Short mmCIF file of C-alpha atoms (C1' of nucleotides) in Angstrom, two decimals:
data_model
loop_
_atom_site.label_atom_id
_atom_site.label_comp_id
_atom_site.label_asym_id
_atom_site.label_seq_id
_atom_site.Cartn_x
_atom_site.Cartn_y
_atom_site.Cartn_z
CA MET A 10 -44.52 36.58 130.31
CA GLY A 11 -48.10 36.78 129.08
CA TYR A 12 -50.24 38.91 131.29
CA LYS A 13 -53.37 36.89 131.32
CA TYR A 14 -53.29 34.28 128.58
CA GLU A 15 -50.65 31.65 127.95
CA LYS A 16 -49.60 31.24 124.36
CA GLU A 17 -49.11 27.53 124.95
CA ASP A 18 -52.72 27.09 126.04
CA ILE A 19 -53.99 28.64 122.83
CA LEU A 20 -51.65 26.44 120.80
CA ASN A 21 -53.06 23.37 122.55
CA VAL A 22 -56.59 24.43 121.67
CA GLY A 23 -55.42 24.90 118.08
CA LEU A 24 -53.93 21.43 118.01
CA ASP A 25 -57.17 19.91 119.18
CA VAL A 26 -59.38 21.89 116.83
CA PHE A 27 -57.16 21.62 113.73
CA ARG A 28 -56.60 17.91 114.17
CA ARG A 29 -60.30 17.18 114.39
CA ASN A 30 -61.55 19.62 111.76
CA GLY A 31 -58.71 20.38 109.40
CA TYR A 32 -57.32 23.81 108.58
CA HIS A 33 -59.66 25.48 106.11
CA ASN A 34 -62.72 24.16 107.89
CA VAL A 35 -61.78 26.04 111.04
CA GLY A 36 -62.30 29.76 111.57
CA ILE A 37 -60.36 31.93 113.97
CA ASN A 38 -63.60 32.51 115.86
CA GLN A 39 -63.74 28.83 116.74
CA ILE A 40 -60.27 29.01 118.25
CA LEU A 41 -61.25 32.14 120.19
CA LYS A 42 -64.43 30.57 121.48
CA GLU A 43 -62.79 27.36 122.64
CA SER A 44 -59.83 29.10 124.23
CA GLY A 45 -61.86 31.98 125.68
CA ILE A 46 -59.51 34.57 124.27
CA PRO A 47 -60.68 37.78 122.55
CA LYS A 48 -59.71 38.41 118.95
CA GLY A 49 -57.43 41.32 119.75
CA SER A 50 -55.38 39.20 122.11
CA PHE A 51 -55.08 36.45 119.55
CA TYR A 52 -53.63 38.79 116.96
CA ASN A 53 -51.29 40.13 119.60
CA PHE A 54 -49.78 36.65 119.91
CA PHE A 55 -50.02 35.53 116.29
CA GLU A 56 -49.53 37.34 113.03
CA SER A 57 -52.18 35.44 111.13
CA LYS A 58 -54.10 32.20 111.01
CA GLU A 59 -51.28 30.74 108.92
CA ASP A 60 -48.65 31.80 111.46
CA PHE A 61 -50.78 30.34 114.24
CA ALA A 62 -51.12 26.99 112.45
CA GLN A 63 -47.40 26.85 111.87
CA GLN A 64 -46.69 27.35 115.57
CA VAL A 65 -49.30 24.73 116.45
CA ILE A 66 -47.52 22.23 114.21
CA ARG A 67 -44.15 23.11 115.69
CA GLN A 68 -45.33 22.66 119.26
CA TYR A 69 -47.05 19.40 118.39
CA GLY A 70 -43.92 18.14 116.62
CA GLU A 71 -41.47 19.09 119.33
CA THR A 72 -43.64 17.74 122.11
CA ASN A 73 -43.91 14.41 120.35
CA THR A 74 -40.20 14.25 119.56
CA CYS A 75 -39.50 14.56 123.27
CA TRP A 76 -42.14 12.04 124.14
CA MET A 77 -40.81 9.54 121.60
CA LYS A 78 -37.26 9.89 122.92
CA GLU A 79 -38.47 9.17 126.43
CA PHE A 80 -40.59 6.29 125.22
CA PHE A 81 -37.62 4.56 123.59
CA GLU A 82 -35.26 5.39 126.45
CA ASP A 83 -37.65 3.84 128.94
CA CYS A 84 -38.31 0.81 126.76
CA SER A 85 -36.33 -2.14 128.04
CA LEU A 86 -37.14 -4.47 125.17
CA SER A 87 -35.03 -5.14 122.10
CA PRO A 88 -35.04 -2.35 119.46
CA ILE A 89 -37.52 -4.04 117.15
CA GLU A 90 -39.80 -4.88 120.06
CA CYS A 91 -39.64 -1.26 121.18
CA LEU A 92 -40.76 -0.21 117.71
CA LYS A 93 -43.60 -2.71 117.77
CA SER A 94 -44.60 -1.43 121.17
CA PHE A 95 -44.53 2.15 119.90
CA TYR A 96 -46.76 1.50 116.89
CA THR A 97 -49.09 -0.68 118.91
CA TYR A 98 -49.52 2.23 121.29
CA MET A 99 -50.15 4.62 118.39
CA MET A 100 -52.72 2.31 116.82
CA ASN A 101 -54.54 1.94 120.11
CA LEU A 102 -54.64 5.70 120.53
CA ASN A 103 -56.23 6.10 117.12
CA GLU A 104 -58.71 3.36 117.83
CA GLU A 105 -59.77 5.13 121.03
CA ASP A 106 -60.20 8.31 118.99
CA GLU A 107 -62.32 6.34 116.51
CA TYR A 108 -59.90 7.42 113.77
CA CYS A 109 -61.25 10.97 113.93
CA GLY A 110 -58.15 13.06 114.27
CA GLY A 111 -55.21 11.17 112.92
CA CYS A 112 -51.84 12.90 112.88
CA LEU A 113 -51.81 16.68 112.57
CA VAL A 114 -48.61 16.60 110.54
CA ASN A 115 -50.12 14.19 108.03
CA ASN A 116 -53.40 16.08 107.87
CA MET A 117 -51.70 19.41 107.34
CA SER A 118 -49.29 17.97 104.77
CA VAL A 119 -52.15 16.65 102.68
CA GLU A 120 -54.55 19.58 103.04
CA VAL A 121 -52.23 22.58 103.14
CA GLY A 122 -48.77 21.24 102.29
CA ARG A 123 -48.76 22.68 98.80
CA LYS A 124 -50.93 25.72 99.49
CA SER A 125 -48.85 27.34 102.20
CA ASP A 126 -45.07 27.22 102.14
CA PRO A 127 -44.52 27.91 105.85
CA ILE A 128 -47.06 25.29 106.92
CA GLY A 129 -45.74 22.71 104.45
CA ALA A 130 -42.15 23.31 105.50
CA GLU A 131 -42.98 23.12 109.19
CA ALA A 132 -44.88 19.85 108.76
CA ASN A 133 -41.92 18.38 106.90
CA GLN A 134 -39.48 19.64 109.53
CA GLN A 135 -41.34 18.06 112.42
CA PHE A 136 -41.74 14.80 110.54
CA ILE A 137 -37.99 14.70 109.98
CA GLY A 138 -37.46 15.22 113.70
CA TRP A 139 -39.50 12.10 114.42
CA LEU A 140 -37.71 10.17 111.70
CA ASN A 141 -34.38 10.75 113.37
CA VAL A 142 -35.66 9.30 116.63
CA LEU A 143 -37.05 6.27 114.84
CA ALA A 144 -33.88 5.85 112.77
CA SER A 145 -31.69 5.70 115.86
CA VAL A 146 -33.79 2.84 117.23
CA ILE A 147 -33.74 1.08 113.87
CA SER A 148 -30.00 1.54 113.70
CA LYS A 149 -29.60 -0.26 117.02
CA GLY A 150 -31.79 -3.04 115.68
CA GLN A 151 -29.52 -3.33 112.68
CA ASP A 152 -26.47 -3.54 114.93
CA ASP A 153 -28.19 -6.32 116.86
CA ASN A 154 -28.95 -8.12 113.60
CA GLU A 155 -32.67 -7.84 114.24
CA ILE A 156 -33.43 -5.56 111.30
CA THR A 157 -32.37 -5.83 107.66
CA LYS A 158 -29.26 -3.94 106.61
CA GLU A 159 -30.30 -3.82 102.97
CA PHE A 160 -31.55 -0.29 103.51
CA SER A 161 -30.33 2.54 105.70
CA ALA A 162 -31.96 3.21 109.05
CA LEU A 163 -33.33 6.52 107.78
CA GLU A 164 -34.79 4.92 104.66
CA LEU A 165 -36.47 2.28 106.78
CA ALA A 166 -37.79 4.92 109.17
CA GLU A 167 -39.30 6.94 106.32
CA TYR A 168 -40.75 3.77 104.79
CA ILE A 169 -42.35 2.63 108.02
CA HIS A 170 -43.74 5.95 109.16
CA ALA A 171 -45.03 6.99 105.74
CA GLY A 172 -46.68 3.58 105.53
CA PHE A 173 -48.25 4.23 108.91
CA TYR A 174 -49.64 7.50 107.57
CA GLY A 175 -51.12 5.61 104.66
CA VAL A 176 -53.07 3.19 106.81
CA LEU A 177 -54.01 5.97 109.21
CA SER A 178 -55.56 7.90 106.35
CA ARG A 179 -57.37 4.80 105.21
CA ALA A 180 -58.70 4.14 108.70
CA LYS A 181 -60.45 7.51 108.57
CA VAL A 182 -62.85 6.13 105.99
CA THR A 183 -62.87 2.41 106.76
CA ARG A 184 -63.42 3.29 110.41
CA ASN A 185 -61.79 0.13 111.63
CA ARG A 186 -58.29 -1.08 112.38
CA VAL A 187 -58.28 -4.26 110.32
CA TYR A 188 -55.82 -3.10 107.68
CA MET A 189 -53.84 -1.15 110.24
CA ASP A 190 -53.18 -4.47 111.97
CA VAL A 191 -52.34 -6.15 108.69
CA TRP A 192 -49.92 -3.32 107.94
CA PHE A 193 -48.29 -3.91 111.33
CA GLN A 194 -47.84 -7.63 110.71
CA MET A 195 -46.49 -7.17 107.21
CA THR A 196 -44.17 -4.29 107.99
CA PHE A 197 -42.42 -6.03 110.86
CA LYS A 198 -42.19 -9.24 108.91
CA PHE A 199 -40.60 -7.42 105.99
CA ILE A 200 -38.01 -5.39 107.85
CA GLN A 201 -36.66 -8.19 110.00
CA ALA A 202 -33.12 -9.31 109.29
CA MET B 18 -79.83 15.18 77.99
CA GLY B 19 -78.73 18.49 79.44
CA TYR B 20 -79.89 21.47 77.50
CA LYS B 21 -76.79 23.53 77.56
CA TYR B 22 -74.38 22.24 80.21
CA GLU B 23 -73.05 18.71 80.61
CA LYS B 24 -72.98 17.38 84.12
CA GLU B 25 -69.80 15.49 83.33
CA ASP B 26 -68.00 18.69 82.36
CA ILE B 27 -68.82 20.28 85.70
CA LEU B 28 -67.65 17.15 87.52
CA ASN B 29 -64.35 17.34 85.67
CA VAL B 30 -63.88 20.94 86.72
CA GLY B 31 -64.66 19.85 90.27
CA LEU B 32 -62.06 17.11 90.11
CA ASP B 33 -59.42 19.53 88.98
CA VAL B 34 -60.26 22.23 91.51
CA PHE B 35 -60.79 19.93 94.51
CA ARG B 36 -57.63 17.97 93.87
CA ARG B 37 -55.50 21.09 93.74
CA ASN B 38 -57.15 23.06 96.51
CA GLY B 39 -58.91 20.63 98.80
CA TYR B 40 -62.57 20.67 99.77
CA HIS B 41 -63.10 23.36 102.39
CA ASN B 42 -60.72 25.72 100.65
CA VAL B 43 -62.93 25.75 97.57
CA GLY B 44 -66.16 27.70 97.25
CA ILE B 45 -69.02 26.93 94.93
CA ASN B 46 -68.31 30.24 93.21
CA GLN B 47 -64.91 28.98 92.12
CA ILE B 48 -66.50 25.95 90.51
CA LEU B 49 -69.04 28.18 88.78
CA LYS B 50 -66.37 30.55 87.52
CA GLU B 51 -64.12 27.84 86.14
CA SER B 52 -66.94 25.91 84.52
CA GLY B 53 -68.83 28.97 83.31
CA ILE B 54 -72.09 27.78 84.76
CA PRO B 55 -74.50 30.04 86.70
CA LYS B 56 -75.37 29.18 90.26
CA GLY B 57 -78.96 28.30 89.53
CA SER B 58 -77.91 25.73 86.98
CA PHE B 59 -75.43 24.20 89.39
CA TYR B 60 -78.08 23.65 92.03
CA ASN B 61 -80.30 22.19 89.36
CA PHE B 62 -77.74 19.43 88.84
CA PHE B 63 -76.50 19.01 92.40
CA GLU B 64 -78.26 19.11 95.73
CA SER B 65 -75.38 20.67 97.63
CA LYS B 66 -71.64 21.14 97.66
CA GLU B 67 -71.36 17.88 99.57
CA ASP B 68 -73.44 16.03 96.99
CA PHE B 69 -71.35 17.55 94.23
CA ALA B 70 -68.10 16.44 95.86
CA GLN B 71 -69.43 12.94 96.29
CA GLN B 72 -70.28 12.70 92.60
CA VAL B 73 -66.86 14.09 91.69
CA ILE B 74 -65.21 11.35 93.75
CA ARG B 75 -67.41 8.69 92.19
CA GLN B 76 -66.64 9.77 88.64
CA TYR B 77 -62.94 10.00 89.42
CA GLY B 78 -62.97 6.56 91.02
CA GLU B 79 -64.89 4.82 88.29
CA THR B 80 -62.89 6.41 85.50
CA ASN B 81 -59.68 5.24 87.11
CA THR B 82 -60.97 1.75 87.78
CA CYS B 83 -61.67 1.41 84.05
CA TRP B 84 -58.32 2.87 83.17
CA MET B 85 -56.48 0.52 85.53
CA LYS B 86 -58.25 -2.51 84.13
CA GLU B 87 -57.22 -1.53 80.62
CA PHE B 88 -53.69 -0.79 81.75
CA PHE B 89 -53.24 -4.28 83.19
CA GLU B 90 -55.03 -5.95 80.30
CA ASP B 91 -52.74 -4.26 77.81
CA CYS B 92 -49.62 -4.98 79.86
CA SER B 93 -47.75 -7.90 78.38
CA LEU B 94 -45.19 -8.20 81.18
CA SER B 95 -45.34 -10.57 84.14
CA PRO B 96 -47.79 -9.59 86.90
CA ILE B 97 -45.18 -8.09 89.22
CA GLU B 98 -43.60 -6.18 86.33
CA CYS B 99 -47.01 -4.83 85.38
CA LEU B 100 -47.43 -3.58 88.94
CA LYS B 101 -44.01 -1.95 88.84
CA SER B 102 -44.90 -0.36 85.55
CA PHE B 103 -48.16 0.94 86.99
CA TYR B 104 -46.59 2.56 90.02
CA THR B 105 -43.73 3.95 87.98
CA TYR B 106 -46.30 5.61 85.77
CA MET B 107 -48.15 6.99 88.78
CA MET B 108 -44.97 8.36 90.33
CA ASN B 109 -44.01 10.04 87.07
CA LEU B 110 -47.43 11.63 86.85
CA ASN B 111 -47.04 13.09 90.31
CA GLU B 112 -43.57 14.33 89.56
CA GLU B 113 -44.87 16.15 86.48
CA ASP B 114 -47.55 17.68 88.68
CA GLU B 115 -44.82 18.73 91.14
CA TYR B 116 -46.70 16.81 93.85
CA CYS B 117 -49.41 19.46 93.90
CA GLY B 118 -52.56 17.47 93.55
CA GLY B 119 -51.97 13.95 94.71
CA CYS B 120 -54.89 11.55 94.75
CA LEU B 121 -58.36 13.00 95.23
CA VAL B 122 -59.49 9.93 97.16
CA ASN B 123 -56.60 10.22 99.60
CA ASN B 124 -57.02 13.98 99.95
CA MET B 125 -60.73 13.71 100.58
CA SER B 126 -60.28 10.80 103.00
CA VAL B 127 -57.87 12.79 105.12
CA GLU B 128 -59.62 16.16 104.99
CA VAL B 129 -63.30 15.23 104.94
CA GLY B 130 -63.41 11.49 105.62
CA ARG B 131 -64.61 11.87 109.18
CA LYS B 132 -66.56 15.10 108.72
CA SER B 133 -68.96 13.97 106.01
CA ASP B 134 -70.37 10.46 105.95
CA PRO B 135 -71.33 10.43 102.25
CA ILE B 136 -67.95 11.77 101.15
CA GLY B 137 -66.02 9.41 103.43
CA ALA B 138 -68.04 6.41 102.30
CA GLU B 139 -67.66 7.30 98.64
CA ALA B 140 -63.89 7.71 98.98
CA ASN B 141 -63.66 4.32 100.65
CA GLN B 142 -65.88 2.73 98.03
CA GLN B 143 -63.78 3.94 95.13
CA PHE B 144 -60.57 2.93 96.86
CA ILE B 145 -61.95 -0.59 97.27
CA GLY B 146 -62.76 -0.67 93.57
CA TRP B 147 -59.10 -0.01 92.76
CA LEU B 148 -57.96 -2.55 95.35
CA ASN B 149 -59.89 -5.28 93.59
CA VAL B 150 -58.16 -4.53 90.31
CA LEU B 151 -54.75 -4.55 92.00
CA ALA B 152 -55.57 -7.72 93.94
CA SER B 153 -56.39 -9.63 90.78
CA VAL B 154 -52.98 -8.78 89.34
CA ILE B 155 -51.28 -9.69 92.62
CA SER B 156 -53.19 -12.94 92.68
CA LYS B 157 -51.79 -13.86 89.28
CA GLY B 158 -48.33 -13.02 90.55
CA GLN B 159 -48.87 -15.37 93.44
CA ASP B 160 -49.97 -18.14 91.08
CA ASP B 161 -46.78 -17.57 89.08
CA ASN B 162 -44.75 -17.73 92.30
CA GLU B 163 -43.53 -14.18 91.78
CA ILE B 164 -45.23 -12.74 94.86
CA THR B 165 -45.29 -13.99 98.44
CA LYS B 166 -48.22 -16.15 99.48
CA GLU B 167 -47.80 -15.33 103.14
CA PHE B 168 -50.56 -12.74 102.81
CA SER B 169 -53.70 -12.66 100.74
CA ALA B 170 -53.78 -10.71 97.46
CA LEU B 171 -56.22 -8.22 98.94
CA GLU B 172 -54.09 -7.66 102.01
CA LEU B 173 -51.07 -7.06 99.84
CA ALA B 174 -53.03 -4.70 97.62
CA GLU B 175 -54.19 -2.65 100.60
CA TYR B 176 -50.67 -2.65 102.03
CA ILE B 177 -49.09 -1.46 98.80
CA HIS B 178 -51.61 1.17 97.86
CA ALA B 179 -51.94 2.59 101.37
CA GLY B 180 -48.15 2.76 101.46
CA PHE B 181 -48.24 4.61 98.17
CA TYR B 182 -50.65 7.11 99.71
CA GLY B 183 -48.24 7.58 102.57
CA VAL B 184 -45.31 8.54 100.37
CA LEU B 185 -47.56 10.60 98.13
CA SER B 186 -48.63 12.65 101.14
CA ARG B 187 -45.02 13.01 102.19
CA ALA B 188 -44.00 14.15 98.70
CA LYS B 189 -46.40 17.09 99.06
CA VAL B 190 -44.10 18.62 101.65
CA THR B 191 -40.69 17.19 100.70
CA ARG B 192 -41.39 18.24 97.12
CA ASN B 193 -39.18 15.56 95.69
CA ARG B 194 -39.51 11.90 94.79
CA VAL B 195 -36.51 10.53 96.67
CA TYR B 196 -38.47 8.60 99.29
CA MET B 197 -41.12 7.69 96.76
CA ASP B 198 -38.41 5.86 94.85
CA VAL B 199 -37.09 4.26 98.03
CA TRP B 200 -40.62 3.12 98.83
CA PHE B 201 -40.82 1.57 95.37
CA GLN B 202 -37.58 -0.35 95.79
CA MET B 203 -38.43 -1.57 99.26
CA THR B 204 -42.01 -2.54 98.55
CA PHE B 205 -41.21 -4.68 95.55
CA LYS B 206 -38.29 -6.25 97.33
CA PHE B 207 -40.50 -7.13 100.27
CA ILE B 208 -43.45 -8.62 98.44
CA GLN B 209 -41.46 -10.88 96.12
CA ALA B 210 -41.84 -14.61 96.65
"C1'" DA C 30 -45.06 58.00 141.20
"C1'" DA C 31 -44.95 58.90 136.21
"C1'" DA C 32 -44.23 57.45 131.55
"C1'" DA C 33 -43.82 54.03 128.20
"C1'" DA C 34 -44.79 49.64 126.48
"C1'" DA C 35 -47.39 45.58 126.17
"C1'" DT C 36 -51.68 43.42 126.45
"C1'" DT C 37 -56.67 43.06 126.56
"C1'" DA C 38 -61.13 43.89 124.64
"C1'" DA C 39 -64.58 43.94 121.30
"C1'" DA C 40 -66.79 46.66 117.77
"C1'" DC C 41 -66.14 46.94 113.03
"C1'" DC C 42 -64.78 45.90 108.02
"C1'" DA C 43 -65.02 44.18 103.26
"C1'" DT C 44 -65.27 39.80 101.28
"C1'" DT C 45 -66.78 35.28 100.75
"C1'" DT C 46 -69.52 31.37 102.21
"C1'" DG C 47 -73.32 27.83 100.86
"C1'" DG C 48 -77.72 28.21 99.47
"C1'" DT C 49 -82.57 30.25 97.92
"C1'" DC C 50 -85.73 32.65 95.05
"C1'" DT C 51 -88.12 34.33 91.21
"C1'" DA C 52 -88.31 35.05 86.49
"C1'" DA C 53 -87.31 33.99 81.90
"C1'" DT C 54 -86.25 30.67 78.53
"C1'" DT C 55 -85.96 26.27 76.50
"C1'" DA C 56 -87.43 21.60 75.40
"C1'" DG C 57 -90.59 17.71 75.18
"C1'" DT C 58 -95.35 16.27 74.83
"C1'" DA C 59 -100.43 16.30 74.03
"C1'" DT D 14 -99.96 24.76 68.37
"C1'" DA D 15 -100.66 24.79 73.29
"C1'" DC D 16 -99.25 23.18 77.69
"C1'" DT D 17 -96.16 21.42 81.00
"C1'" DA D 18 -91.81 20.47 82.84
"C1'" DA D 19 -87.01 21.14 82.94
"C1'" DT D 20 -83.36 24.23 82.63
"C1'" DT D 21 -81.04 28.65 82.74
"C1'" DA D 22 -79.95 32.96 84.88
"C1'" DG D 23 -78.32 35.83 88.38
"C1'" DA D 24 -79.93 38.85 92.03
"C1'" DC D 25 -80.32 38.12 96.68
"C1'" DC D 26 -79.74 36.25 101.61
"C1'" DA D 27 -78.02 35.57 106.38
"C1'" DA D 28 -74.01 33.86 108.35
"C1'" DA D 29 -69.19 33.40 108.67
"C1'" DT D 30 -64.53 34.49 106.97
"C1'" DG D 31 -59.71 36.56 108.23
"C1'" DG D 32 -58.24 40.66 109.70
"C1'" DT D 33 -58.06 45.88 111.41
"C1'" DT D 34 -58.88 49.52 114.45
"C1'" DT D 35 -59.36 52.11 118.48
"C1'" DA D 36 -59.70 52.46 123.25
"C1'" DA D 37 -59.05 50.85 127.79
"C1'" DT D 38 -56.29 48.44 130.94
"C1'" DT D 39 -52.33 46.36 132.84
"C1'" DT D 40 -47.49 45.70 133.38
"C1'" DT D 41 -42.81 47.20 133.17
"C1'" DT D 42 -39.41 50.67 133.29
"C1'" DT D 43 -37.75 55.10 134.61
#
DNA sequence: AAAAAATTAAACCATTTGGTCTAATTAGTA
DNA sequence: TACTAATTAGACCAAATGGTTTAATTTTTT
């Protein structure tokens, strides 16, 4: 019921700006400028910069959880092929972005995870949301005898996605996808039944 | 040949402060305060904050490369057991630190890797230095038929250490080592011959 | 239509930012 | 010993930081 500005629009600007520039490198003024909202209105919506960042992470996380669910529902391949398709898509996205942004949840975890409790907790929460989606696909793959049963679906999900974060972080400084592709090959070789 | 202050001492303060607080969250004044050096002296040693951070990363990287070499030279176990011993040590270190700092190279890569060319390049350079040390151990393990030969030693090194970065980043927000330990189990199960 | 509540707007605040400047002091060299 | 260069020292700078305040406007409720 905002009168003039939509909270969601400002959150989307925050997502864009934070992902590209980090948290401490961004001032409120930059958010205001890019969203065209005056300072007073901003602090009417959000208690503080920290509160704003937390809500940005939450929106980003929930949006992606929904998107992932749809992605896997719409995917007609076998579970493991759906996972491959998902990570291929993610790697292509990051290549198009020239490895500039990466994942907001990873970036925030590393930069602010231990400095701000609310931000750290929110990043963890959203990550767990994604894990559950991934684990349900992995679980199906285990039922179909495609994926190893030596570890639980959740353990495998955490292993895979944390590994993806690792190569994503590396790609920020190598500026190429070579080892991202190697990671892809190795991971899916390792987890197969 | 410094008159009063040692460049290396200031770099060590920088390592400590940057690792705990990140790059953009730290002001020059904090470095000055903690090292007890006046501003004029600081800018006599370093061109800028960026230049300072780059030198901090370099010193950190080179020190650790030396340390790793010694670690593996002194390790009398089989190659794969030496690797396990190394990562166990690293995980224990991070547990003692309560997952506060993490690895400066990873932190800098994620936060500043795409914002500052010199810092990004330096972080990558030092990471590669470590990779070479790890790869030589892995290579021995492959010769001994302990480690899979399906991938090159360097590819395996990048896979393992990037994966370690992934779980290290995660530990910053989970604040426990559960999935770090799972990562350890899975990784060494996967790479065995 | 009137009153109350929410929202918009931007000027303003103390503090901190990275960095410069000038002066004094120290060290190495002729 | 005299001269030059390096180092030390911190006051100083404009710009930006996150956040507050007050006033005007708009919406909702009565």
